[in-house]
Amino acid sequence: MPYYEQAADALAAATSVAVIGHVRPDADAIGSVCATVGALRQLGKEAVGLIGQADPFAANLLTIPGAEEVQLADHLPDVDLIVTVDCGSIDRAGTLAGAIAARAEDTVVIDHHSSNSGFGRVNLLDFDAESTTIVLGRLFEIMGITLDPPIAHALYAGLLTDTGSFRWGSPAMHTFAAELMSTGLDVRGIAVDLLDSGSVADLRMIGRALASVEVHEAGEHRVALIIADHALVQTGSLPAVEGLVDFVRSLDGTTLGAVFKETVPGVWHVSLRSNDIDVSRIAVALGGGGHVPAAGFTFRGTAAETTEALLGELRRQ
Ligand code: 5GP
Ligand code: MN
């Protein structure tokens, strides 16, 4: 077991804890923050959830119990323990990265990203786990945490979304889902909140993005690429923009899919997906990280320069 006991001991010894999820959070990040804060409070500890960015995160994540309390922050409160959840590398803590680096000895890292090399004193890294919330489920069992409905909801949110709605993963993900559901979760409602709801404006944005898909060749690879520039990104909600990549995951005749999202003019968040190749290697080479089938990186430049960077790396690998 990869450092579960050590992480449980570190959390048990703390009296006040800052729990930090990654920037541009998804449901696994916010679900992990909320579940961890809830578990720590159950043990009578002071706990606060933080995201190191100034911009609000996707509104649909506010359906996760406790998410409305998660603070956007650029400094750490006065706490004796720092816990990062779902942060594959320290830079994913955003504006809190420097403060965490300065207190690595007081930091517990809990994550499932295979590119995570561990940046805390205790690094609970379980690369077989489908979501960080699965890692937390195992940890909470050791810690004797009761899975009450809010904690179960938060854990389920990460499990549902990081498994692509249970499309990939081990038998354990279903066992864990069953355990969480037994607390009385409205799983249909959670799926609507996190995955199915959307606006007409989102649908139009998706339509324009999909109409622009192009296939590029690079060495032995063929990549399906969607470029969503700043003007287009601004017409859709964050979850709709983040969902674009699901359309190019496994198109016929391609080895991978990519979506370039220009969230700030000249700054591109690139999402990579593949069922055939290890996209985390490509993302790491370009300064990012992630998992074998799903990874990402950030690139500064024009769309053409970002394309050339990706195709160049694909030719090399
Ligand atoms: P997404 O494409 O959904 O943004 O990210 C896919 C996976 O890659 C996620 O697990 C995410 O944490 C990781 N990832 C995305 N962008 C970055 C990045 O810039 N740096 C790192 N280290 N990981 C990233
Ligand atoms: Mn995750």
Short mmCIF file of C-alpha atoms in Angstrom, two decimals, residues 27 63 76 78 124 126 145 156 170 195 211 218 296 315:
data_model
loop_
_atom_site.label_atom_id
_atom_site.label_comp_id
_atom_site.label_asym_id
_atom_site.label_seq_id
_atom_site.Cartn_x
_atom_site.Cartn_y
_atom_site.Cartn_z
CA ALA A 27 -15.01 17.39 -10.27
CA THR A 63 -23.43 21.36 -6.78
CA LEU A 76 -1.97 30.01 2.76
CA ASP A 78 -2.08 29.83 9.29
CA LEU A 124 0.28 9.14 -1.08
CA ASP A 126 -1.78 5.53 -6.02
CA ILE A 145 -14.20 8.26 8.73
CA TYR A 156 -18.78 10.07 -6.10
CA SER A 170 -11.22 -1.71 -12.38
CA LEU A 195 -22.31 16.07 -17.02
CA ALA A 211 -17.10 21.82 -37.39
CA ALA A 218 3.00 13.64 -37.50
CA GLY A 296 -2.57 18.19 -20.81
CA ARG A 315 7.29 13.23 -34.55
#
